[in-house]
PDB file of N, CA and C in Angstrom:
ATOM      1  N   MET A   1       0.499   5.863 -36.901  1.00  0.00           N
ATOM      2  CA  MET A   1      -0.121   7.172 -37.373  1.00  0.00           C
ATOM      3  C   MET A   1       0.586   7.757 -38.436  1.00  0.00           C
ATOM      4  N   TRP A   2       1.931   7.767 -38.413  1.00  0.00           N
ATOM      5  CA  TRP A   2       2.767   8.446 -39.454  1.00  0.00           C
ATOM      6  C   TRP A   2       2.608   7.607 -40.651  1.00  0.00           C
ATOM      7  N   ILE A   3       2.484   6.375 -40.635  1.00  0.00           N
ATOM      8  CA  ILE A   3       2.350   5.593 -41.936  1.00  0.00           C
ATOM      9  C   ILE A   3       1.077   6.096 -42.651  1.00  0.00           C
ATOM     10  N   VAL A   4      -0.074   6.230 -41.844  1.00  0.00           N
ATOM     11  CA  VAL A   4      -1.275   6.737 -42.481  1.00  0.00           C
ATOM     12  C   VAL A   4      -1.099   8.165 -43.188  1.00  0.00           C
ATOM     13  N   VAL A   5      -0.385   8.964 -42.401  1.00  0.00           N
ATOM     14  CA  VAL A   5      -0.131  10.354 -42.897  1.00  0.00           C
ATOM     15  C   VAL A   5       0.763  10.292 -44.267  1.00  0.00           C
ATOM     16  N   GLY A   6       1.753   9.470 -44.118  1.00  0.00           N
ATOM     17  CA  GLY A   6       2.667   9.309 -45.279  1.00  0.00           C
ATOM     18  C   GLY A   6       1.937   8.698 -46.497  1.00  0.00           C
ATOM     19  N   LEU A   7       1.116   7.595 -46.343  1.00  0.00           N
ATOM     20  CA  LEU A   7       0.517   7.089 -47.389  1.00  0.00           C
ATOM     21  C   LEU A   7      -0.672   7.952 -47.989  1.00  0.00           C
ATOM     22  N   THR A   8      -1.273   8.682 -47.096  1.00  0.00           N
ATOM     23  CA  THR A   8      -2.296   9.721 -47.530  1.00  0.00           C
ATOM     24  C   THR A   8      -1.589  10.755 -48.409  1.00  0.00           C
ATOM     25  N   THR A   9      -0.438  11.225 -47.958  1.00  0.00           N
ATOM     26  CA  THR A   9       0.236  12.270 -48.801  1.00  0.00           C
ATOM     27  C   THR A   9       0.776  11.596 -50.095  1.00  0.00           C
ATOM     28  N   ALA A  10       1.231  10.375 -50.086  1.00  0.00           N
ATOM     29  CA  ALA A  10       1.698   9.628 -51.323  1.00  0.00           C
ATOM     30  C   ALA A  10       0.417   9.521 -52.233  1.00  0.00           C
ATOM     31  N   ALA A  11      -0.726   9.177 -51.779  1.00  0.00           N
ATOM     32  CA  ALA A  11      -1.890   8.939 -52.623  1.00  0.00           C
ATOM     33  C   ALA A  11      -2.263  10.325 -53.238  1.00  0.00           C
ATOM     34  N   PHE A  12      -2.239  11.424 -52.445  1.00  0.00           N
ATOM     35  CA  PHE A  12      -2.417  12.726 -52.978  1.00  0.00           C
ATOM     36  C   PHE A  12      -1.422  13.066 -54.062  1.00  0.00           C
ATOM     37  N   ALA A  13      -0.184  12.891 -53.776  1.00  0.00           N
ATOM     38  CA  ALA A  13       0.822  13.214 -54.754  1.00  0.00           C
ATOM     39  C   ALA A  13       0.774  12.411 -56.086  1.00  0.00           C
ATOM     40  N   THR A  14       0.386  11.110 -55.916  1.00  0.00           N
ATOM     41  CA  THR A  14       0.215  10.287 -57.183  1.00  0.00           C
ATOM     42  C   THR A  14      -0.967  10.657 -57.915  1.00  0.00           C
ATOM     43  N   ALA A  15      -2.028  11.036 -57.230  1.00  0.00           N
ATOM     44  CA  ALA A  15      -3.231  11.417 -57.921  1.00  0.00           C
ATOM     45  C   ALA A  15      -3.029  12.885 -58.540  1.00  0.00           C
ATOM     46  N   THR A  16      -2.201  13.706 -58.129  1.00  0.00           N
ATOM     47  CA  THR A  16      -1.887  14.921 -58.689  1.00  0.00           C
ATOM     48  C   THR A  16      -1.036  14.549 -59.871  1.00  0.00           C
ATOM     49  N   VAL A  17      -0.097  13.699 -59.877  1.00  0.00           N
ATOM     50  CA  VAL A  17       0.710  13.344 -61.106  1.00  0.00           C
ATOM     51  C   VAL A  17      -0.290  12.759 -62.161  1.00  0.00           C
ATOM     52  N   SER A  18      -1.129  11.963 -61.736  1.00  0.00           N
ATOM     53  CA  SER A  18      -2.167  11.334 -62.647  1.00  0.00           C
ATOM     54  C   SER A  18      -3.037  12.417 -63.343  1.00  0.00           C
ATOM     55  N   GLY A  19      -3.408  13.306 -62.459  1.00  0.00           N
ATOM     56  CA  GLY A  19      -4.283  14.365 -63.027  1.00  0.00           C
ATOM     57  C   GLY A  19      -3.541  15.400 -63.946  1.00  0.00           C
ATOM     58  N   MET A  20      -2.272  15.526 -63.782  1.00  0.00           N
ATOM     59  CA  MET A  20      -1.504  16.357 -64.584  1.00  0.00           C
ATOM     60  C   MET A  20      -1.105  15.767 -65.893  1.00  0.00           C
ATOM     61  N   ILE A  21      -0.714  14.540 -65.740  1.00  0.00           N
ATOM     62  CA  ILE A  21      -0.164  13.681 -66.932  1.00  0.00           C
ATOM     63  C   ILE A  21      -1.195  12.883 -67.637  1.00  0.00           C
ATOM     64  N   GLY A  22      -2.127  12.392 -66.827  1.00  0.00           N
ATOM     65  CA  GLY A  22      -3.221  11.587 -67.425  1.00  0.00           C
ATOM     66  C   GLY A  22      -2.972  10.055 -67.086  1.00  0.00           C
ATOM     67  N   LEU A  23      -1.840   9.659 -66.619  1.00  0.00           N
ATOM     68  CA  LEU A  23      -1.567   8.306 -66.326  1.00  0.00           C
ATOM     69  C   LEU A  23      -0.435   8.170 -65.341  1.00  0.00           C
ATOM     70  N   GLY A  24      -0.249   6.940 -64.884  1.00  0.00           N
ATOM     71  CA  GLY A  24       0.988   6.772 -64.041  1.00  0.00           C
ATOM     72  C   GLY A  24       0.776   6.765 -62.623  1.00  0.00           C
ATOM     73  N   GLY A  25      -0.097   7.601 -62.092  1.00  0.00           N
ATOM     74  CA  GLY A  25      -0.364   7.895 -60.654  1.00  0.00           C
ATOM     75  C   GLY A  25      -0.622   6.492 -59.884  1.00  0.00           C
ATOM     76  N   GLY A  26      -1.592   5.637 -60.499  1.00  0.00           N
ATOM     77  CA  GLY A  26      -1.811   4.407 -59.826  1.00  0.00           C
ATOM     78  C   GLY A  26      -0.755   3.376 -59.760  1.00  0.00           C
ATOM     79  N   THR A  27       0.112   3.426 -60.724  1.00  0.00           N
ATOM     80  CA  THR A  27       1.189   2.492 -60.862  1.00  0.00           C
ATOM     81  C   THR A  27       2.339   2.935 -59.757  1.00  0.00           C
ATOM     82  N   MET A  28       2.535   4.258 -59.650  1.00  0.00           N
ATOM     83  CA  MET A  28       3.447   4.809 -58.666  1.00  0.00           C
ATOM     84  C   MET A  28       2.944   4.527 -57.318  1.00  0.00           C
ATOM     85  N   LEU A  29       1.572   4.582 -56.991  1.00  0.00           N
ATOM     86  CA  LEU A  29       1.002   4.328 -55.775  1.00  0.00           C
ATOM     87  C   LEU A  29       1.328   2.786 -55.363  1.00  0.00           C
ATOM     88  N   VAL A  30       1.135   1.944 -56.378  1.00  0.00           N
ATOM     89  CA  VAL A  30       1.353   0.569 -55.978  1.00  0.00           C
ATOM     90  C   VAL A  30       2.743   0.293 -55.543  1.00  0.00           C
ATOM     91  N   ALA A  31       3.723   0.999 -56.245  1.00  0.00           N
ATOM     92  CA  ALA A  31       5.141   0.830 -55.867  1.00  0.00           C
ATOM     93  C   ALA A  31       5.383   1.401 -54.409  1.00  0.00           C
ATOM     94  N   ILE A  32       4.798   2.552 -54.124  1.00  0.00           N
ATOM     95  CA  ILE A  32       4.947   3.120 -52.785  1.00  0.00           C
ATOM     96  C   ILE A  32       4.282   2.224 -51.714  1.00  0.00           C
ATOM     97  N   LEU A  33       3.128   1.786 -52.028  1.00  0.00           N
ATOM     98  CA  LEU A  33       2.448   0.911 -51.033  1.00  0.00           C
ATOM     99  C   LEU A  33       3.206  -0.387 -50.771  1.00  0.00           C
ATOM    100  N   TYR A  34       3.729  -0.954 -51.874  1.00  0.00           N
ATOM    101  CA  TYR A  34       4.513  -2.190 -51.698  1.00  0.00           C
ATOM    102  C   TYR A  34       5.872  -1.927 -50.937  1.00  0.00           C
ATOM    103  N   ALA A  35       6.413  -0.740 -51.154  1.00  0.00           N
ATOM    104  CA  ALA A  35       7.593  -0.424 -50.483  1.00  0.00           C
ATOM    105  C   ALA A  35       7.348  -0.235 -48.927  1.00  0.00           C
ATOM    106  N   VAL A  36       6.217   0.353 -48.622  1.00  0.00           N
ATOM    107  CA  VAL A  36       5.832   0.619 -47.264  1.00  0.00           C
ATOM    108  C   VAL A  36       5.299  -0.617 -46.497  1.00  0.00           C
ATOM    109  N   LEU A  37       4.347  -1.272 -47.181  1.00  0.00           N
ATOM    110  CA  LEU A  37       3.630  -2.405 -46.588  1.00  0.00           C
ATOM    111  C   LEU A  37       4.291  -3.730 -46.775  1.00  0.00           C
ATOM    112  N   GLY A  38       4.921  -3.934 -47.937  1.00  0.00           N
ATOM    113  CA  GLY A  38       5.683  -5.151 -48.232  1.00  0.00           C
ATOM    114  C   GLY A  38       5.038  -6.394 -48.535  1.00  0.00           C
ATOM    115  N   THR A  39       3.638  -6.367 -48.633  1.00  0.00           N
ATOM    116  CA  THR A  39       3.037  -7.604 -49.028  1.00  0.00           C
ATOM    117  C   THR A  39       1.794  -7.340 -49.929  1.00  0.00           C
ATOM    118  N   PRO A  40       1.677  -8.069 -51.045  1.00  0.00           N
ATOM    119  CA  PRO A  40       0.604  -7.858 -51.937  1.00  0.00           C
ATOM    120  C   PRO A  40      -0.838  -8.067 -51.226  1.00  0.00           C
ATOM    121  N   ALA A  41      -0.830  -8.846 -50.211  1.00  0.00           N
ATOM    122  CA  ALA A  41      -2.096  -9.063 -49.494  1.00  0.00           C
ATOM    123  C   ALA A  41      -2.628  -7.716 -48.919  1.00  0.00           C
ATOM    124  N   LEU A  42      -1.806  -6.848 -48.667  1.00  0.00           N
ATOM    125  CA  LEU A  42      -2.258  -5.480 -48.185  1.00  0.00           C
ATOM    126  C   LEU A  42      -2.310  -4.502 -49.335  1.00  0.00           C
ATOM    127  N   VAL A  43      -1.342  -4.613 -50.198  1.00  0.00           N
ATOM    128  CA  VAL A  43      -1.224  -3.553 -51.214  1.00  0.00           C
ATOM    129  C   VAL A  43      -2.459  -3.575 -52.058  1.00  0.00           C
ATOM    130  N   VAL A  44      -2.898  -4.799 -52.600  1.00  0.00           N
ATOM    131  CA  VAL A  44      -3.840  -4.856 -53.625  1.00  0.00           C
ATOM    132  C   VAL A  44      -5.320  -4.296 -53.066  1.00  0.00           C
ATOM    133  N   PRO A  45      -5.764  -4.680 -51.921  1.00  0.00           N
ATOM    134  CA  PRO A  45      -7.104  -4.146 -51.537  1.00  0.00           C
ATOM    135  C   PRO A  45      -6.963  -2.719 -51.125  1.00  0.00           C
ATOM    136  N   ILE A  46      -5.836  -2.263 -50.637  1.00  0.00           N
ATOM    137  CA  ILE A  46      -5.768  -0.806 -50.260  1.00  0.00           C
ATOM    138  C   ILE A  46      -5.737  -0.002 -51.532  1.00  0.00           C
ATOM    139  N   HIS A  47      -5.010  -0.448 -52.531  1.00  0.00           N
ATOM    140  CA  HIS A  47      -4.921   0.268 -53.808  1.00  0.00           C
ATOM    141  C   HIS A  47      -6.240   0.320 -54.500  1.00  0.00           C
ATOM    142  N   ALA A  48      -6.924  -0.822 -54.437  1.00  0.00           N
ATOM    143  CA  ALA A  48      -8.335  -0.982 -55.090  1.00  0.00           C
ATOM    144  C   ALA A  48      -9.307   0.119 -54.376  1.00  0.00           C
ATOM    145  N   ALA A  49      -9.265   0.205 -53.050  1.00  0.00           N
ATOM    146  CA  ALA A  49     -10.101   1.131 -52.414  1.00  0.00           C
ATOM    147  C   ALA A  49      -9.765   2.524 -52.746  1.00  0.00           C
ATOM    148  N   VAL A  50      -8.532   2.953 -52.737  1.00  0.00           N
ATOM    149  CA  VAL A  50      -7.983   4.191 -53.181  1.00  0.00           C
ATOM    150  C   VAL A  50      -8.455   4.609 -54.538  1.00  0.00           C
ATOM    151  N   GLN A  51      -8.305   3.690 -55.484  1.00  0.00           N
ATOM    152  CA  GLN A  51      -8.680   3.844 -56.865  1.00  0.00           C
ATOM    153  C   GLN A  51     -10.180   4.074 -56.974  1.00  0.00           C
ATOM    154  N   LEU A  52     -10.998   3.286 -56.257  1.00  0.00           N
ATOM    155  CA  LEU A  52     -12.368   3.266 -56.310  1.00  0.00           C
ATOM    156  C   LEU A  52     -12.984   4.711 -55.827  1.00  0.00           C
ATOM    157  N   LEU A  53     -12.341   5.181 -54.768  1.00  0.00           N
ATOM    158  CA  LEU A  53     -12.726   6.389 -54.172  1.00  0.00           C
ATOM    159  C   LEU A  53     -12.334   7.552 -55.073  1.00  0.00           C
ATOM    160  N   SER A  54     -11.034   7.481 -55.616  1.00  0.00           N
ATOM    161  CA  SER A  54     -10.514   8.504 -56.504  1.00  0.00           C
ATOM    162  C   SER A  54     -11.340   8.621 -57.797  1.00  0.00           C
ATOM    163  N   ASN A  55     -11.566   7.481 -58.368  1.00  0.00           N
ATOM    164  CA  ASN A  55     -12.309   7.499 -59.768  1.00  0.00           C
ATOM    165  C   ASN A  55     -13.765   7.805 -59.522  1.00  0.00           C
ATOM    166  N   GLY A  56     -14.263   7.293 -58.426  1.00  0.00           N
ATOM    167  CA  GLY A  56     -15.635   7.512 -58.137  1.00  0.00           C
ATOM    168  C   GLY A  56     -16.013   8.989 -57.867  1.00  0.00           C
ATOM    169  N   SER A  57     -15.096   9.631 -57.225  1.00  0.00           N
ATOM    170  CA  SER A  57     -15.257  11.040 -57.013  1.00  0.00           C
ATOM    171  C   SER A  57     -15.253  11.848 -58.223  1.00  0.00           C
ATOM    172  N   ARG A  58     -14.459  11.391 -59.155  1.00  0.00           N
ATOM    173  CA  ARG A  58     -14.407  12.054 -60.569  1.00  0.00           C
ATOM    174  C   ARG A  58     -15.697  11.787 -61.281  1.00  0.00           C
ATOM    175  N   VAL A  59     -16.290  10.649 -61.244  1.00  0.00           N
ATOM    176  CA  VAL A  59     -17.563  10.446 -61.835  1.00  0.00           C
ATOM    177  C   VAL A  59     -18.613  11.408 -61.120  1.00  0.00           C
ATOM    178  N   VAL A  60     -18.709  11.484 -59.865  1.00  0.00           N
ATOM    179  CA  VAL A  60     -19.653  12.416 -59.222  1.00  0.00           C
ATOM    180  C   VAL A  60     -19.424  13.943 -59.577  1.00  0.00           C
ATOM    181  N   ALA A  61     -18.072  14.249 -59.801  1.00  0.00           N
ATOM    182  CA  ALA A  61     -17.852  15.701 -60.105  1.00  0.00           C
ATOM    183  C   ALA A  61     -18.210  15.997 -61.645  1.00  0.00           C
ATOM    184  N   TYR A  62     -18.061  14.953 -62.508  1.00  0.00           N
ATOM    185  CA  TYR A  62     -18.210  15.103 -63.894  1.00  0.00           C
ATOM    186  C   TYR A  62     -19.453  14.381 -64.395  1.00  0.00           C
ATOM    187  N   ILE A  63     -20.463  14.213 -63.642  1.00  0.00           N
ATOM    188  CA  ILE A  63     -21.589  13.285 -63.916  1.00  0.00           C
ATOM    189  C   ILE A  63     -22.360  13.800 -65.205  1.00  0.00           C
ATOM    190  N   ARG A  64     -22.306  15.012 -65.429  1.00  0.00           N
ATOM    191  CA  ARG A  64     -23.044  15.621 -66.577  1.00  0.00           C
ATOM    192  C   ARG A  64     -22.361  15.187 -67.895  1.00  0.00           C
ATOM    193  N   HIS A  65     -21.001  14.861 -67.803  1.00  0.00           N
ATOM    194  CA  HIS A  65     -20.277  14.547 -68.997  1.00  0.00           C
ATOM    195  C   HIS A  65     -20.174  12.999 -69.259  1.00  0.00           C
ATOM    196  N   VAL A  66     -20.725  12.219 -68.345  1.00  0.00           N
ATOM    197  CA  VAL A  66     -20.600  10.780 -68.512  1.00  0.00           C
ATOM    198  C   VAL A  66     -21.475  10.257 -69.641  1.00  0.00           C
ATOM    199  N   ASP A  67     -20.910   9.528 -70.572  1.00  0.00           N
ATOM    200  CA  ASP A  67     -21.605   8.857 -71.672  1.00  0.00           C
ATOM    201  C   ASP A  67     -22.215   7.546 -71.186  1.00  0.00           C
ATOM    202  N   PHE A  68     -23.510   7.535 -70.766  1.00  0.00           N
ATOM    203  CA  PHE A  68     -23.987   6.369 -70.184  1.00  0.00           C
ATOM    204  C   PHE A  68     -24.185   5.231 -71.206  1.00  0.00           C
ATOM    205  N   ARG A  69     -24.429   5.595 -72.481  1.00  0.00           N
ATOM    206  CA  ARG A  69     -24.516   4.643 -73.467  1.00  0.00           C
ATOM    207  C   ARG A  69     -23.177   3.826 -73.571  1.00  0.00           C
ATOM    208  N   SER A  70     -22.059   4.525 -73.606  1.00  0.00           N
ATOM    209  CA  SER A  70     -20.710   3.851 -73.699  1.00  0.00           C
ATOM    210  C   SER A  70     -20.436   3.108 -72.400  1.00  0.00           C
ATOM    211  N   LEU A  71     -20.922   3.639 -71.243  1.00  0.00           N
ATOM    212  CA  LEU A  71     -20.710   2.923 -69.987  1.00  0.00           C
ATOM    213  C   LEU A  71     -21.480   1.586 -70.029  1.00  0.00           C
ATOM    214  N   GLY A  72     -22.676   1.561 -70.534  1.00  0.00           N
ATOM    215  CA  GLY A  72     -23.455   0.352 -70.716  1.00  0.00           C
ATOM    216  C   GLY A  72     -22.731  -0.665 -71.476  1.00  0.00           C
ATOM    217  N   TRP A  73     -22.198  -0.356 -72.632  1.00  0.00           N
ATOM    218  CA  TRP A  73     -21.425  -1.277 -73.431  1.00  0.00           C
ATOM    219  C   TRP A  73     -20.141  -1.761 -72.736  1.00  0.00           C
ATOM    220  N   PHE A  74     -19.497  -0.894 -72.031  1.00  0.00           N
ATOM    221  CA  PHE A  74     -18.299  -1.229 -71.197  1.00  0.00           C
ATOM    222  C   PHE A  74     -18.759  -2.317 -70.115  1.00  0.00           C
ATOM    223  N   MET A  75     -19.908  -2.016 -69.424  1.00  0.00           N
ATOM    224  CA  MET A  75     -20.288  -2.983 -68.403  1.00  0.00           C
ATOM    225  C   MET A  75     -20.681  -4.361 -68.978  1.00  0.00           C
ATOM    226  N   VAL A  76     -21.069  -4.444 -70.220  1.00  0.00           N
ATOM    227  CA  VAL A  76     -21.370  -5.729 -70.789  1.00  0.00           C
ATOM    228  C   VAL A  76     -20.217  -6.699 -70.783  1.00  0.00           C
ATOM    229  N   GLY A  77     -19.050  -6.071 -70.874  1.00  0.00           N
ATOM    230  CA  GLY A  77     -17.851  -6.987 -70.826  1.00  0.00           C
ATOM    231  C   GLY A  77     -17.184  -6.978 -69.411  1.00  0.00           C
ATOM    232  N   ALA A  78     -17.305  -5.923 -68.704  1.00  0.00           N
ATOM    233  CA  ALA A  78     -16.609  -5.744 -67.393  1.00  0.00           C
ATOM    234  C   ALA A  78     -17.275  -6.588 -66.256  1.00  0.00           C
ATOM    235  N   ILE A  79     -18.595  -6.744 -66.392  1.00  0.00           N
ATOM    236  CA  ILE A  79     -19.250  -7.519 -65.381  1.00  0.00           C
ATOM    237  C   ILE A  79     -18.935  -8.973 -65.372  1.00  0.00           C
ATOM    238  N   PRO A  80     -19.064  -9.591 -66.576  1.00  0.00           N
ATOM    239  CA  PRO A  80     -18.846 -11.021 -66.604  1.00  0.00           C
ATOM    240  C   PRO A  80     -17.339 -11.416 -66.711  1.00  0.00           C
ATOM    241  N   ALA A  81     -16.516 -10.467 -67.033  1.00  0.00           N
ATOM    242  CA  ALA A  81     -15.065 -10.801 -67.189  1.00  0.00           C
ATOM    243  C   ALA A  81     -14.422 -11.450 -65.909  1.00  0.00           C
ATOM    244  N   PRO A  82     -14.682 -10.966 -64.707  1.00  0.00           N
ATOM    245  CA  PRO A  82     -13.970 -11.622 -63.634  1.00  0.00           C
ATOM    246  C   PRO A  82     -14.468 -13.067 -63.403  1.00  0.00           C
ATOM    247  N   PHE A  83     -15.737 -13.296 -63.665  1.00  0.00           N
ATOM    248  CA  PHE A  83     -16.271 -14.618 -63.457  1.00  0.00           C
ATOM    249  C   PHE A  83     -15.826 -15.598 -64.460  1.00  0.00           C
ATOM    250  N   LEU A  84     -15.416 -15.089 -65.720  1.00  0.00           N
ATOM    251  CA  LEU A  84     -14.879 -15.978 -66.671  1.00  0.00           C
ATOM    252  C   LEU A  84     -13.388 -16.191 -66.604  1.00  0.00           C
ATOM    253  N   VAL A  85     -12.645 -15.185 -66.132  1.00  0.00           N
ATOM    254  CA  VAL A  85     -11.295 -15.221 -66.056  1.00  0.00           C
ATOM    255  C   VAL A  85     -10.595 -15.900 -64.790  1.00  0.00           C
ATOM    256  N   VAL A  86     -11.241 -15.719 -63.645  1.00  0.00           N
ATOM    257  CA  VAL A  86     -10.742 -16.172 -62.461  1.00  0.00           C
ATOM    258  C   VAL A  86     -10.609 -17.723 -62.413  1.00  0.00           C
ATOM    259  N   PRO A  87     -11.679 -18.412 -62.898  1.00  0.00           N
ATOM    260  CA  PRO A  87     -11.477 -19.859 -62.930  1.00  0.00           C
ATOM    261  C   PRO A  87     -10.251 -20.353 -63.828  1.00  0.00           C
ATOM    262  N   LEU A  88      -9.973 -19.560 -64.895  1.00  0.00           N
ATOM    263  CA  LEU A  88      -8.876 -19.873 -65.631  1.00  0.00           C
ATOM    264  C   LEU A  88      -7.423 -19.699 -65.083  1.00  0.00           C
ATOM    265  N   ILE A  89      -7.323 -18.640 -64.149  1.00  0.00           N
ATOM    266  CA  ILE A  89      -6.091 -18.294 -63.602  1.00  0.00           C
ATOM    267  C   ILE A  89      -5.981 -18.873 -62.125  1.00  0.00           C
ATOM    268  N   ALA A  90      -7.034 -19.381 -61.551  1.00  0.00           N
ATOM    269  CA  ALA A  90      -6.954 -19.841 -60.184  1.00  0.00           C
ATOM    270  C   ALA A  90      -5.977 -21.104 -60.068  1.00  0.00           C
ATOM    271  N   ASP A  91      -5.818 -21.905 -61.049  1.00  0.00           N
ATOM    272  CA  ASP A  91      -5.035 -23.102 -60.988  1.00  0.00           C
ATOM    273  C   ASP A  91      -3.551 -22.784 -61.608  1.00  0.00           C
ATOM    274  N   VAL A  92      -3.233 -21.572 -61.931  1.00  0.00           N
ATOM    275  CA  VAL A  92      -1.880 -21.294 -62.517  1.00  0.00           C
ATOM    276  C   VAL A  92      -0.827 -21.665 -61.466  1.00  0.00           C
ATOM    277  N   ASP A  93       0.180 -22.337 -61.978  1.00  0.00           N
ATOM    278  CA  ASP A  93       1.330 -22.647 -61.080  1.00  0.00           C
ATOM    279  C   ASP A  93       1.940 -21.379 -60.566  1.00  0.00           C
ATOM    280  N   GLU A  94       2.258 -21.352 -59.205  1.00  0.00           N
ATOM    281  CA  GLU A  94       2.760 -20.185 -58.569  1.00  0.00           C
ATOM    282  C   GLU A  94       4.098 -19.796 -59.250  1.00  0.00           C
ATOM    283  N   HIS A  95       4.807 -20.769 -59.697  1.00  0.00           N
ATOM    284  CA  HIS A  95       6.127 -20.427 -60.455  1.00  0.00           C
ATOM    285  C   HIS A  95       5.915 -19.561 -61.623  1.00  0.00           C
ATOM    286  N   TRP A  96       4.833 -19.781 -62.404  1.00  0.00           N
ATOM    287  CA  TRP A  96       4.593 -18.842 -63.603  1.00  0.00           C
ATOM    288  C   TRP A  96       3.870 -17.612 -63.125  1.00  0.00           C
ATOM    289  N   ALA A  97       3.343 -17.501 -62.084  1.00  0.00           N
ATOM    290  CA  ALA A  97       2.744 -16.246 -61.671  1.00  0.00           C
ATOM    291  C   ALA A  97       3.527 -15.234 -60.932  1.00  0.00           C
ATOM    292  N   LYS A  98       4.708 -15.584 -60.591  1.00  0.00           N
ATOM    293  CA  LYS A  98       5.651 -14.674 -59.893  1.00  0.00           C
ATOM    294  C   LYS A  98       6.070 -13.578 -60.776  1.00  0.00           C
ATOM    295  N   LEU A  99       6.167 -12.383 -60.261  1.00  0.00           N
ATOM    296  CA  LEU A  99       6.646 -11.257 -61.089  1.00  0.00           C
ATOM    297  C   LEU A  99       8.086 -11.138 -61.088  1.00  0.00           C
TER     298      LEU A  99
END
């Protein structure tokens, strides 16, 4: 229970930093999640879910300011990119992929 409260507080704090400075909150949250959870298998999906909710809520809040034409051009590259890149990196030797 306390881990959930702590991580929720950390997510709020890093979102506040990101909102005030404009960047860095997501990176800070990854470091905190890794320090608490200890494994990328948990950190990556949890961080992805937090970012999806955080950024999605901003889209809803500022929907009148979304430039859908630019969004369309962004999606032209964003949608096929994972399907093109994952096969290239799937066979990378683990030695070269370590951070």
